[in-house]
Tab-separated table of C-alpha atoms and ligand atoms in Angstrom:
chain	number	residue	atom	x	y	z
A	946	MET	CA	116.474	100.034	142.172
A	947	GLU	CA	114.145	98.102	139.874
A	948	ASN	CA	115.479	98.109	136.304
A	949	ARG	CA	112.581	99.518	134.315
A	950	LEU	CA	114.743	99.993	131.235
A	951	TYR	CA	115.814	96.390	130.697
A	952	LYS	CA	115.221	95.440	127.016
A	953	ARG	CA	113.538	98.778	126.333
A	954	ASP	CA	114.031	100.848	123.181
A	955	ILE	CA	115.428	104.305	123.894
A	956	ILE	CA	113.778	106.434	121.238
A	957	SER	CA	112.366	109.622	122.695
A	958	ILE	CA	112.715	111.498	125.949
A	959	ALA	CA	108.902	111.718	125.922
A	960	ASP	CA	108.850	107.957	126.663
A	961	PHE	CA	110.667	108.526	129.986
A	962	ASP	CA	108.891	109.232	133.226
A	963	ARG	CA	110.562	110.663	136.302
A	964	LYS	CA	111.524	107.256	137.684
A	965	ASP	CA	113.145	106.204	134.394
A	966	LEU	CA	115.184	109.406	134.319
A	967	GLU	CA	116.271	108.995	137.941
A	968	LEU	CA	117.340	105.420	137.276
A	969	VAL	CA	119.604	106.454	134.392
A	970	LEU	CA	121.120	109.371	136.331
A	971	GLU	CA	121.734	107.274	139.421
A	972	THR	CA	123.361	104.543	137.331
A	973	ALA	CA	125.499	107.096	135.466
A	974	ALA	CA	126.715	108.498	138.789
A	975	GLN	CA	127.621	105.014	140.016
A	976	LEU	CA	129.504	104.201	136.821
A	977	LYS	CA	131.366	107.496	137.006
A	978	ASN	CA	132.504	106.680	140.552
A	979	SER	CA	133.309	103.035	140.049
A	980	PRO	CA	133.944	101.722	136.535
A	981	ARG	CA	132.367	98.375	135.596
A	982	PRO	CA	134.275	96.890	132.649
A	983	ASP	CA	132.152	93.722	132.824
A	984	LEU	CA	128.631	94.933	132.145
A	985	LEU	CA	128.674	94.389	128.366
A	986	LYS	CA	131.085	91.477	128.371
A	987	GLY	CA	130.339	89.134	125.473
A	988	LYS	CA	127.854	91.566	123.943
A	989	VAL	CA	128.079	92.931	120.410
A	990	ILE	CA	126.662	96.391	119.845
A	991	ALA	CA	125.805	97.794	116.413
A	992	SER	CA	126.828	101.420	116.002
A	993	CYS	CA	125.165	102.493	112.753
A	994	PHE	CA	125.557	106.116	111.738
A	995	PHE	CA	123.491	106.700	108.602
A	996	GLU	CA	124.602	110.307	109.017
A	997	ALA	CA	128.045	111.291	110.222
A	998	SER	CA	128.309	112.646	113.759
A	999	THR	CA	131.796	112.087	115.064
A	1000	ARG	CA	131.308	113.277	118.640
A	1001	THR	CA	128.165	111.322	119.333
A	1002	ARG	CA	129.594	108.210	117.708
A	1003	LEU	CA	132.873	108.353	119.625
A	1004	SER	CA	131.012	108.946	122.852
A	1005	PHE	CA	128.795	105.883	122.281
A	1006	GLU	CA	131.699	103.737	121.156
A	1007	THR	CA	133.765	104.750	124.192
A	1008	ALA	CA	130.823	103.841	126.415
A	1009	VAL	CA	130.571	100.373	124.850
A	1010	GLN	CA	134.318	99.742	125.182
A	1011	ARG	CA	134.467	100.902	128.795
A	1012	LEU	CA	131.783	98.364	129.644
A	1013	GLY	CA	133.679	95.543	127.913
A	1014	GLY	CA	131.436	95.213	124.864
A	1015	SER	CA	132.479	94.970	121.216
A	1016	LEU	CA	131.288	96.976	118.251
A	1017	ILE	CA	130.280	96.535	114.644
A	1018	GLY	CA	128.874	99.204	112.362
A	1019	PHE	CA	129.645	102.160	110.153
A	1020	SER	CA	130.288	105.857	110.616
A	1021	ASP	CA	128.328	107.161	107.647
A	1022	ALA	CA	125.946	105.633	105.162
A	1023	GLY	CA	128.148	106.390	102.126
A	1024	ASN	CA	129.321	102.832	101.508
A	1025	THR	CA	126.362	100.897	102.830
A	1026	SER	CA	123.460	99.223	101.120
A	1027	ALA	CA	121.272	102.150	102.226
A	1028	LYS	CA	122.904	104.018	99.401
A	1029	LYS	CA	121.854	101.300	96.968
A	1030	GLY	CA	118.249	101.801	97.983
A	1031	GLU	CA	117.762	99.202	100.717
A	1032	THR	CA	115.069	100.295	103.148
A	1033	LEU	CA	116.030	101.161	106.691
A	1034	ALA	CA	113.549	98.506	107.802
A	1035	ASP	CA	115.511	95.783	106.001
A	1036	SER	CA	118.909	97.049	107.177
A	1037	VAL	CA	117.762	97.072	110.783
A	1038	ASN	CA	116.153	93.682	110.505
A	1039	ILE	CA	119.416	92.140	109.313
A	1040	ILE	CA	121.948	94.029	111.440
A	1041	SER	CA	119.927	93.514	114.616
A	1042	SER	CA	120.048	89.763	114.051
A	1043	TYR	CA	123.844	89.916	114.541
A	1044	THR	CA	123.838	92.026	117.691
A	1045	ASP	CA	122.570	92.616	121.215
A	1046	ALA	CA	121.675	96.302	120.834
A	1047	PHE	CA	121.372	98.723	117.946
A	1048	VAL	CA	122.688	102.268	118.349
A	1049	MET	CA	121.789	104.456	115.403
A	1050	ARG	CA	121.806	107.954	114.037
A	1051	HIS	CA	119.807	108.879	110.963
A	1052	PRO	CA	119.109	112.114	109.081
A	1053	GLN	CA	115.340	111.560	108.959
A	1054	GLU	CA	112.823	112.220	111.710
A	1055	GLY	CA	111.164	109.113	113.087
A	1056	ALA	CA	113.909	106.761	111.876
A	1057	ALA	CA	114.623	105.410	115.360
A	1058	ARG	CA	110.963	104.683	116.158
A	1059	LEU	CA	110.621	102.920	112.848
A	1060	ALA	CA	113.818	100.940	113.437
A	1061	SER	CA	112.512	99.749	116.799
A	1062	GLU	CA	109.595	98.124	114.989
A	1063	PHE	CA	111.910	96.076	112.773
A	1064	SER	CA	114.709	95.338	115.232
A	1065	SER	CA	114.918	92.138	117.254
A	1066	VAL	CA	117.103	93.896	119.867
A	1067	PRO	CA	116.743	97.220	121.749
A	1068	VAL	CA	117.291	100.329	119.614
A	1069	ILE	CA	119.047	103.350	121.093
A	1070	ASN	CA	118.454	106.611	119.249
A	1071	GLY	CA	121.617	108.636	118.711
A	1072	GLY	CA	119.655	111.378	116.949
A	1073	ASP	CA	116.986	111.236	114.235
A	1074	GLY	CA	116.961	114.364	112.097
A	1075	SER	CA	115.589	117.353	113.955
A	1076	ASN	CA	113.470	115.117	116.166
A	1077	GLN	CA	115.025	113.443	119.203
A	1078	HIS	CA	118.447	112.972	120.722
A	1079	PRO	CA	117.572	111.391	124.059
A	1080	THR	CA	121.117	110.620	125.197
A	1081	GLN	CA	122.005	114.316	124.853
A	1082	THR	CA	119.122	115.159	127.170
A	1083	LEU	CA	120.202	112.483	129.645
A	1084	LEU	CA	123.745	113.826	129.769
A	1085	ASP	CA	122.372	117.357	130.177
A	1086	LEU	CA	120.214	116.234	133.090
A	1087	PHE	CA	123.083	114.287	134.604
A	1088	SER	CA	125.331	117.354	134.393
A	1089	ILE	CA	122.702	119.598	135.932
A	1090	ARG	CA	122.152	117.189	138.805
A	1091	GLU	CA	125.896	116.847	139.280
A	1092	CYS	CA	126.686	120.572	139.388
A	1093	GLN	CA	123.617	121.584	141.439
A	1094	GLY	CA	123.403	118.530	143.689
A	1095	LYS	CA	119.709	118.199	142.830
A	1096	LEU	CA	117.202	118.458	139.996
A	1097	ASP	CA	114.059	119.606	141.756
A	1098	GLY	CA	112.860	123.195	141.560
A	1099	LEU	CA	115.721	124.653	139.535
A	1100	LYS	CA	115.538	127.877	137.547
A	1101	VAL	CA	116.893	127.386	134.057
A	1102	ALA	CA	117.462	129.918	131.288
A	1103	PHE	CA	117.723	128.847	127.655
A	1104	VAL	CA	119.552	131.173	125.272
A	1105	GLY	CA	119.903	131.278	121.485
A	1106	ASP	CA	118.112	129.223	118.877
A	1107	LEU	CA	115.122	127.915	120.788
A	1108	LYS	CA	113.067	127.297	117.669
A	1109	TYR	CA	115.164	124.637	115.966
A	1110	GLY	CA	117.159	123.452	118.971
A	1111	ARG	CA	115.934	119.933	119.625
A	1112	THR	CA	118.208	119.664	122.675
A	1113	VAL	CA	116.362	122.614	124.182
A	1114	HIS	CA	112.950	121.120	123.486
A	1115	SER	CA	113.784	117.743	124.984
A	1116	LEU	CA	115.536	119.174	128.016
A	1117	THR	CA	112.577	121.438	128.830
A	1118	GLN	CA	110.252	118.454	128.563
A	1119	ALA	CA	112.474	116.342	130.813
A	1120	LEU	CA	112.908	119.103	133.409
A	1121	CYS	CA	109.119	119.412	133.675
A	1122	HIS	CA	109.221	116.173	135.708
A	1123	PHE	CA	111.263	118.051	138.326
A	1124	GLY	CA	109.227	121.249	138.659
A	1125	ALA	CA	111.667	123.541	136.893
A	1126	GLU	CA	111.032	127.197	136.052
A	1127	PHE	CA	112.211	128.542	132.692
A	1128	THR	CA	113.390	131.792	131.153
A	1129	PHE	CA	113.634	131.926	127.363
A	1130	ILE	CA	116.079	134.329	125.720
A	1131	ALA	CA	115.968	134.251	121.913
A	1132	PRO	CA	115.674	136.435	118.827
A	1133	LYS	CA	112.041	136.804	117.801
A	1134	ALA	CA	112.529	134.618	114.735
A	1135	LEU	CA	113.987	131.807	116.862
A	1136	THR	CA	111.694	131.810	119.854
A	1137	MET	CA	110.323	128.703	121.578
A	1138	PRO	CA	107.695	126.959	119.409
A	1139	ASP	CA	104.046	127.221	120.426
A	1140	TYR	CA	103.556	123.495	120.825
A	1141	ILE	CA	106.199	123.358	123.563
A	1142	LEU	CA	104.680	126.371	125.327
A	1143	GLU	CA	101.259	124.683	125.102
A	1144	GLU	CA	102.727	121.613	126.789
A	1145	LEU	CA	104.253	123.737	129.547
A	1146	ASP	CA	100.920	125.504	130.073
A	1147	ALA	CA	99.117	122.178	130.251
A	1148	LYS	CA	101.545	120.993	132.949
A	1149	GLY	CA	101.336	124.256	134.900
A	1150	ILE	CA	105.050	124.976	134.443
A	1151	LYS	CA	106.150	128.597	135.000
A	1152	TYR	CA	108.114	130.341	132.270
A	1153	SER	CA	109.003	133.850	131.162
A	1154	PHE	CA	110.797	135.598	128.329
A	1155	SER	CA	113.745	137.932	128.590
A	1156	ASP	CA	115.897	140.023	126.249
A	1157	SER	CA	119.007	140.143	128.345
A	1158	ILE	CA	121.374	137.461	129.581
A	1159	GLU	CA	122.877	139.902	132.068
A	1160	GLU	CA	119.545	140.641	133.712
A	1161	THR	CA	118.720	136.943	133.887
A	1162	THR	CA	121.949	135.554	135.419
A	1163	PRO	CA	121.208	136.753	138.994
A	1164	GLN	CA	117.948	134.765	139.026
A	1165	VAL	CA	118.863	131.393	137.575
A	1166	ASP	CA	120.816	128.260	138.505
A	1167	ILE	CA	121.584	127.129	134.956
A	1168	ILE	CA	122.184	128.981	131.710
A	1169	TYR	CA	121.865	126.663	128.740
A	1170	MET	CA	123.469	128.299	125.699
A	1171	THR	CA	122.853	127.263	122.091
A	1172	ARG	CA	124.191	128.569	118.821
A	1173	VAL	CA	122.343	131.035	116.636
A	1174	GLN	CA	123.174	130.016	113.085
A	1175	LYS	CA	124.421	132.855	110.927
A	1176	GLU	CA	122.652	131.576	107.843
A	1177	ARG	CA	119.250	132.199	109.381
A	1178	PHE	CA	119.771	135.983	109.185
A	1179	ASP	CA	121.227	138.588	106.844
A	1180	GLU	CA	124.577	140.041	107.848
A	1181	THR	CA	123.573	143.277	109.629
A	1182	GLU	CA	120.709	141.569	111.368
A	1183	TYR	CA	123.051	138.812	112.525
A	1184	LYS	CA	125.598	141.286	113.949
A	1185	HIS	CA	122.854	142.946	115.957
A	1186	ILE	CA	121.483	139.617	117.161
A	1187	ALA	CA	124.804	137.945	117.887
A	1188	SER	CA	125.945	140.672	120.276
A	1189	LYS	CA	122.798	140.187	122.301
A	1190	TYR	CA	123.023	136.434	122.592
A	1191	ILE	CA	126.709	136.027	123.360
A	1192	LEU	CA	127.702	135.105	126.875
A	1193	ASP	CA	130.791	136.993	128.072
A	1194	VAL	CA	132.398	137.509	131.467
A	1195	ASP	CA	130.641	140.846	131.853
A	1196	SER	CA	127.187	139.347	131.621
A	1197	LEU	CA	128.073	137.028	134.520
A	1198	LYS	CA	129.108	139.719	137.013
A	1199	ASN	CA	125.927	139.473	139.094
A	1200	ALA	CA	125.431	135.758	138.700
A	1201	LYS	CA	124.449	133.510	141.604
A	1202	ASP	CA	127.398	131.552	143.070
A	1203	ASN	CA	125.919	128.224	142.031
A	1204	LEU	CA	125.221	129.294	138.452
A	1205	LYS	CA	126.599	126.926	135.833
A	1206	VAL	CA	126.744	127.437	132.090
A	1207	LEU	CA	125.943	124.494	129.819
A	1208	HIS	CA	126.184	124.151	126.046
A	1209	PRO	CA	125.620	121.045	123.873
A	1210	LEU	CA	128.845	121.902	121.943
A	1211	PRO	CA	130.400	122.544	119.529
A	1212	ARG	CA	130.312	126.260	120.261
A	1213	VAL	CA	131.294	128.847	117.704
A	1214	ASP	CA	131.369	132.267	119.307
A	1215	GLU	CA	128.292	132.322	121.551
A	1216	ILE	CA	130.369	131.784	124.690
A	1217	ALA	CA	133.450	134.022	124.973
A	1218	VAL	CA	136.621	132.005	125.629
A	1219	GLU	CA	137.274	133.978	128.858
A	1220	VAL	CA	134.193	132.344	130.367
A	1221	ASP	CA	136.000	128.969	130.222
A	1222	LYS	CA	138.220	130.064	133.117
A	1223	THR	CA	135.366	131.153	135.388
A	1224	PRO	CA	133.819	128.788	137.930
A	1225	TYR	CA	130.567	129.060	135.961
A	1226	ALA	CA	131.759	127.108	132.925
A	1227	TYR	CA	130.544	123.520	132.987
A	1228	TYR	CA	130.261	122.642	129.284
A	1229	PHE	CA	133.428	120.554	129.061
A	1230	GLN	CA	132.438	118.421	132.060
A	1231	GLN	CA	129.044	118.159	130.393
A	1232	ALA	CA	130.582	116.738	127.209
A	1233	GLU	CA	132.618	114.244	129.230
A	1234	ASN	CA	129.452	113.178	131.055
A	1235	GLY	CA	128.017	112.013	127.746
A	1236	VAL	CA	130.044	108.845	128.029
A	1237	TYR	CA	128.694	108.068	131.535
A	1238	ALA	CA	125.094	108.745	130.528
A	1239	ARG	CA	125.484	106.440	127.497
A	1240	GLN	CA	127.209	103.776	129.604
A	1241	ALA	CA	124.308	103.881	132.024
A	1242	LEU	CA	121.742	103.442	129.260
A	1243	LEU	CA	123.561	100.577	127.579
A	1244	ALA	CA	124.165	98.855	130.891
A	1245	LEU	CA	120.506	99.154	131.910
A	1246	VAL	CA	119.047	98.097	128.591
A	1247	LEU	CA	121.258	94.985	128.447
A	1248	ASN	CA	121.375	93.826	132.088
A	1249	GLU	CA	118.318	92.999	134.135
A	1250	VAL	CA	120.383	93.304	137.281
A	1251	LEU	CA	123.482	95.460	137.494
B	1095	MET	CA	59.855	115.063	106.113
B	1096	ARG	CA	60.734	117.996	103.843
B	1097	ASN	CA	64.445	117.119	104.081
B	1098	LYS	CA	63.860	113.626	102.893
B	1099	LEU	CA	62.082	114.908	99.827
B	1100	GLN	CA	64.905	117.265	98.917
B	1101	VAL	CA	67.329	114.405	98.480
B	1102	GLU	CA	66.071	111.291	96.825
B	1103	ALA	CA	65.948	108.077	98.848
B	1104	ILE	CA	68.338	105.313	97.832
B	1105	ARG	CA	67.668	101.609	97.687
B	1106	GLN	CA	71.068	100.340	98.767
B	1107	GLY	CA	74.192	102.041	100.042
B	1108	THR	CA	75.306	104.579	102.611
B	1109	VAL	CA	73.917	107.920	103.699
B	1110	ILE	CA	76.204	110.310	105.530
B	1111	ASP	CA	73.899	112.676	107.325
B	1112	HIS	CA	74.353	115.662	109.666
B	1113	ILE	CA	77.575	116.795	108.011
B	1114	PRO	CA	78.339	120.349	109.138
B	1115	ALA	CA	77.349	122.685	106.284
B	1116	GLY	CA	80.349	123.332	104.046
B	1117	GLN	CA	82.188	120.121	104.926
B	1118	GLY	CA	80.326	117.976	102.390
B	1119	ILE	CA	82.437	119.112	99.484
B	1120	LYS	CA	85.644	118.340	101.412
B	1121	ILE	CA	84.415	114.853	102.156
B	1122	LEU	CA	83.613	114.211	98.495
B	1123	ASP	CA	87.093	115.324	97.615
B	1124	ARG	CA	88.902	113.576	100.449
B	1125	LEU	CA	87.252	110.212	99.951
B	1126	GLN	CA	87.642	110.593	96.181
B	1127	LEU	CA	83.993	109.708	95.817
B	1128	LEU	CA	83.714	111.510	92.508
B	1129	ASP	CA	86.478	109.367	91.029
B	1130	SER	CA	84.630	106.165	91.806
B	1131	ASP	CA	81.777	104.904	89.654
B	1132	ALA	CA	79.308	104.931	92.547
B	1133	SER	CA	76.297	107.148	91.905
B	1134	ILE	CA	76.151	109.953	94.418
B	1135	THR	CA	73.418	112.316	95.510
B	1136	VAL	CA	74.405	115.325	97.558
B	1137	GLY	CA	72.560	118.037	99.376
B	1138	PHE	CA	74.368	121.133	100.564
B	1139	ASN	CA	73.136	123.644	103.104
B	1140	LEU	CA	69.893	121.854	103.870
B	1141	PRO	CA	67.847	123.024	106.829
B	1142	SER	CA	68.571	120.956	109.924
B	1143	LYS	CA	66.694	120.879	113.212
B	1144	ASP	CA	69.775	120.766	115.470
B	1145	GLN	CA	72.487	122.236	113.264
B	1146	GLY	CA	70.731	125.047	111.439
B	1147	HIS	CA	72.197	123.857	108.174
B	1148	LYS	CA	73.784	120.603	107.161
B	1149	ASP	CA	75.168	118.719	104.192
B	1150	ILE	CA	74.161	115.202	103.260
B	1151	ILE	CA	75.786	112.646	100.950
B	1152	LYS	CA	74.130	109.510	99.638
B	1153	VAL	CA	76.264	106.886	97.945
B	1154	THR	CA	74.529	104.057	96.126
B	1155	ASP	CA	75.759	100.458	96.362
B	1156	ARG	CA	78.785	101.262	98.458
B	1157	LYS	CA	79.796	100.626	102.057
B	1158	PHE	CA	82.528	102.616	103.743
B	1159	THR	CA	85.759	101.086	104.886
B	1160	GLU	CA	86.896	101.708	108.430
B	1161	GLN	CA	89.676	103.928	107.111
B	1162	GLU	CA	87.180	106.063	105.209
B	1163	ALA	CA	84.970	106.306	108.264
B	1164	ASN	CA	87.990	107.464	110.284
B	1165	GLN	CA	88.839	110.156	107.777
B	1166	LEU	CA	85.246	111.218	107.872
B	1167	ALA	CA	85.327	111.580	111.620
B	1168	LEU	CA	88.099	114.104	111.263
B	1169	PHE	CA	86.038	116.455	109.080
B	1170	ALA	CA	82.587	115.780	110.384
B	1171	PRO	CA	82.736	114.347	113.887
B	1172	SER	CA	79.034	115.053	114.333
B	1173	ALA	CA	77.977	113.187	111.190
B	1174	THR	CA	75.968	109.968	111.248
B	1175	ILE	CA	76.389	107.076	108.861
B	1176	ASN	CA	73.274	105.163	107.835
B	1177	VAL	CA	73.611	101.880	106.034
B	1178	ILE	CA	70.634	101.414	103.722
B	1179	ASP	CA	69.264	98.132	102.461
B	1180	ASN	CA	66.050	98.025	100.450
B	1181	TYR	CA	65.215	101.645	101.409
B	1182	GLU	CA	65.517	100.813	105.120
B	1183	VAL	CA	68.157	101.957	107.537
B	1184	VAL	CA	69.674	98.660	108.682
B	1185	ASP	CA	72.599	100.084	110.585
B	1186	LYS	CA	73.238	103.533	111.978
B	1187	PHE	CA	76.302	104.826	113.711
B	1188	LYS	CA	77.528	108.164	114.904
B	1189	MET	CA	80.995	109.323	114.034
B	1190	ALA	CA	83.423	109.634	116.886
B	1191	LEU	CA	86.862	111.142	116.726
B	1192	PRO	CA	89.215	108.164	116.858
B	1193	ASP	CA	92.252	108.089	119.180
B	1194	SER	CA	94.518	107.416	116.237
B	1195	LEU	CA	94.516	107.306	112.455
B	1196	LEU	CA	96.402	104.591	110.628
B	1197	GLY	CA	97.496	104.946	107.029
B	1198	ALA	CA	94.879	107.565	106.216
B	1199	PHE	CA	97.140	110.537	105.475
B	1200	ALA	CA	100.748	111.124	104.541
B	1201	CYS	CA	102.839	112.952	107.151
B	1202	PRO	CA	103.193	116.652	106.202
B	1203	ASN	CA	106.809	116.609	107.418
B	1204	SER	CA	108.709	115.981	104.187
B	1205	ASN	CA	111.715	114.655	106.153
B	1206	CYS	CA	109.627	112.119	108.059
B	1207	ILE	CA	110.896	108.553	107.661
B	1208	THR	CA	107.394	107.300	106.750
B	1209	HIS	CA	107.813	108.700	103.222
B	1210	ASN	CA	110.550	106.184	102.399
B	1211	GLU	CA	109.701	103.070	104.359
B	1212	PRO	CA	107.195	100.212	104.280
B	1213	VAL	CA	104.996	101.432	107.155
B	1214	ASP	CA	101.555	102.976	107.546
B	1215	THR	CA	101.494	106.498	108.872
B	1216	HIS	CA	100.184	106.673	112.424
B	1217	PHE	CA	98.785	109.835	113.980
B	1218	SER	CA	97.445	110.199	117.480
B	1219	LEU	CA	94.615	112.705	117.737
B	1220	ARG	CA	93.810	115.266	120.368
B	1221	ALA	CA	91.239	118.040	120.494
B	1222	HIS	CA	92.821	121.456	120.819
B	1223	GLN	CA	90.913	124.760	121.040
B	1224	GLY	CA	88.145	123.739	118.689
B	1225	ASP	CA	90.537	122.116	116.249
B	1226	VAL	CA	92.073	118.661	116.106
B	1227	ARG	CA	95.817	118.166	116.399
B	1228	LEU	CA	97.435	115.141	114.837
B	1229	LYS	CA	100.774	113.971	116.148
B	1230	CYS	CA	102.919	111.690	114.006
B	1231	LYS	CA	104.054	108.630	115.955
B	1232	TYR	CA	107.344	108.595	114.045
B	1233	CYS	CA	108.634	112.154	113.657
B	1234	GLU	CA	106.652	113.345	116.750
B	1235	LYS	CA	105.571	116.554	115.009
B	1236	SER	CA	102.054	117.900	115.605
B	1237	PHE	CA	99.848	119.327	112.870
B	1238	SER	CA	96.385	120.786	112.544
B	1239	LYS	CA	93.909	118.607	110.703
B	1240	ASP	CA	93.831	121.000	107.747
B	1241	ILE	CA	97.568	120.663	107.241
B	1242	VAL	CA	97.502	116.875	107.477
B	1243	SER	CA	94.590	116.533	105.084
B	1244	GLY	CA	95.931	119.153	102.692
B	1245	LEU	CA	92.575	120.968	102.587
C	24	ZN	ZN1	105.921	112.200	110.595
């Protein structure tokens, strides 16, 4: 396969077309089957977390190490010059001159796009505020493809906080390339934003709304759970809401055999622990897949030919 | 000819004509024309052949920058700009909605990186149900033109 991602910045899932997505997923599958500890040999990767995010950082750093690369960087901005008032532009300019790729996470929206304009090496966005987290979407897609054996024409339900959940927004956008059909299950205050629905309309994508997980499970291939944050509601309201948007074994009793449950993790109480033991649970495999998806990206961005 | 008489002709400068009625005041404010020392003649709600009513702004001894013209296009895409020299129109162009706006407005998202860094804001524009949506290149959020311009 032609490597369309060589030397490219990985900023936003909106920059990916279907072929780009397929290339990453195919590469991730290959790397999962046969490890390649040589692909980043001799390369130095910056891992700069201007905001702490232990899971994402460890996943990236594992990916680099498994491909034979070495790392420099920091795990939060507390002790860096950013704290002394240096601009991100200057930090990126300097750090990128030491390295072959720049992985970053930042609390502000647009930080990764901006960094790519000042970096001499490819920038990989590990999350910029509430905006994008493209590697999360890639690992979600990879997991869906893995557990369903395909990506085309799937029926996917999203449950929980669909308003603020950037993983939900990006995954819907990515799945549009594969003709998905969506069901949205969310409290009124946390429903899917209009601008995403407008995009779906413009692309002719089918979607519907539902109030009940139980009534939705028999119709869908994937249930993507997200957390409803307590602090968005007062206590009684939250109790009422939480009961409706918690996935338990009962709500899966009429599920399709191929149904799989995904969750970006960490979960709090939106998936009952009993669900872990059912064949529907796929969220731990999903988390593990993060390393393969990130390996694939790094390998593609830094090697013209794999 | 009656229109011409209602607003005095200028010798040198720029005339923004065919502004949709009601938008003239926004343009004065947005382009901070009143803060400059240019002398300005305005006409609000004048009869117009094609528009019914229109606003018109004449600015003496002043040419518009490209950035100002872009901002103008956002509020009054149907307006025309006439460059006047010695009472004659020497250049005339129609406003068109640009594909993007550079550095004209701050991003309404207070957590957008553009507020802290040495870059121009960059919005891509798209018509949406009679309004214009502006999408920030950096934070990727979309806003209506009224929100972006703060009017
Ligand atoms: Zn912005």
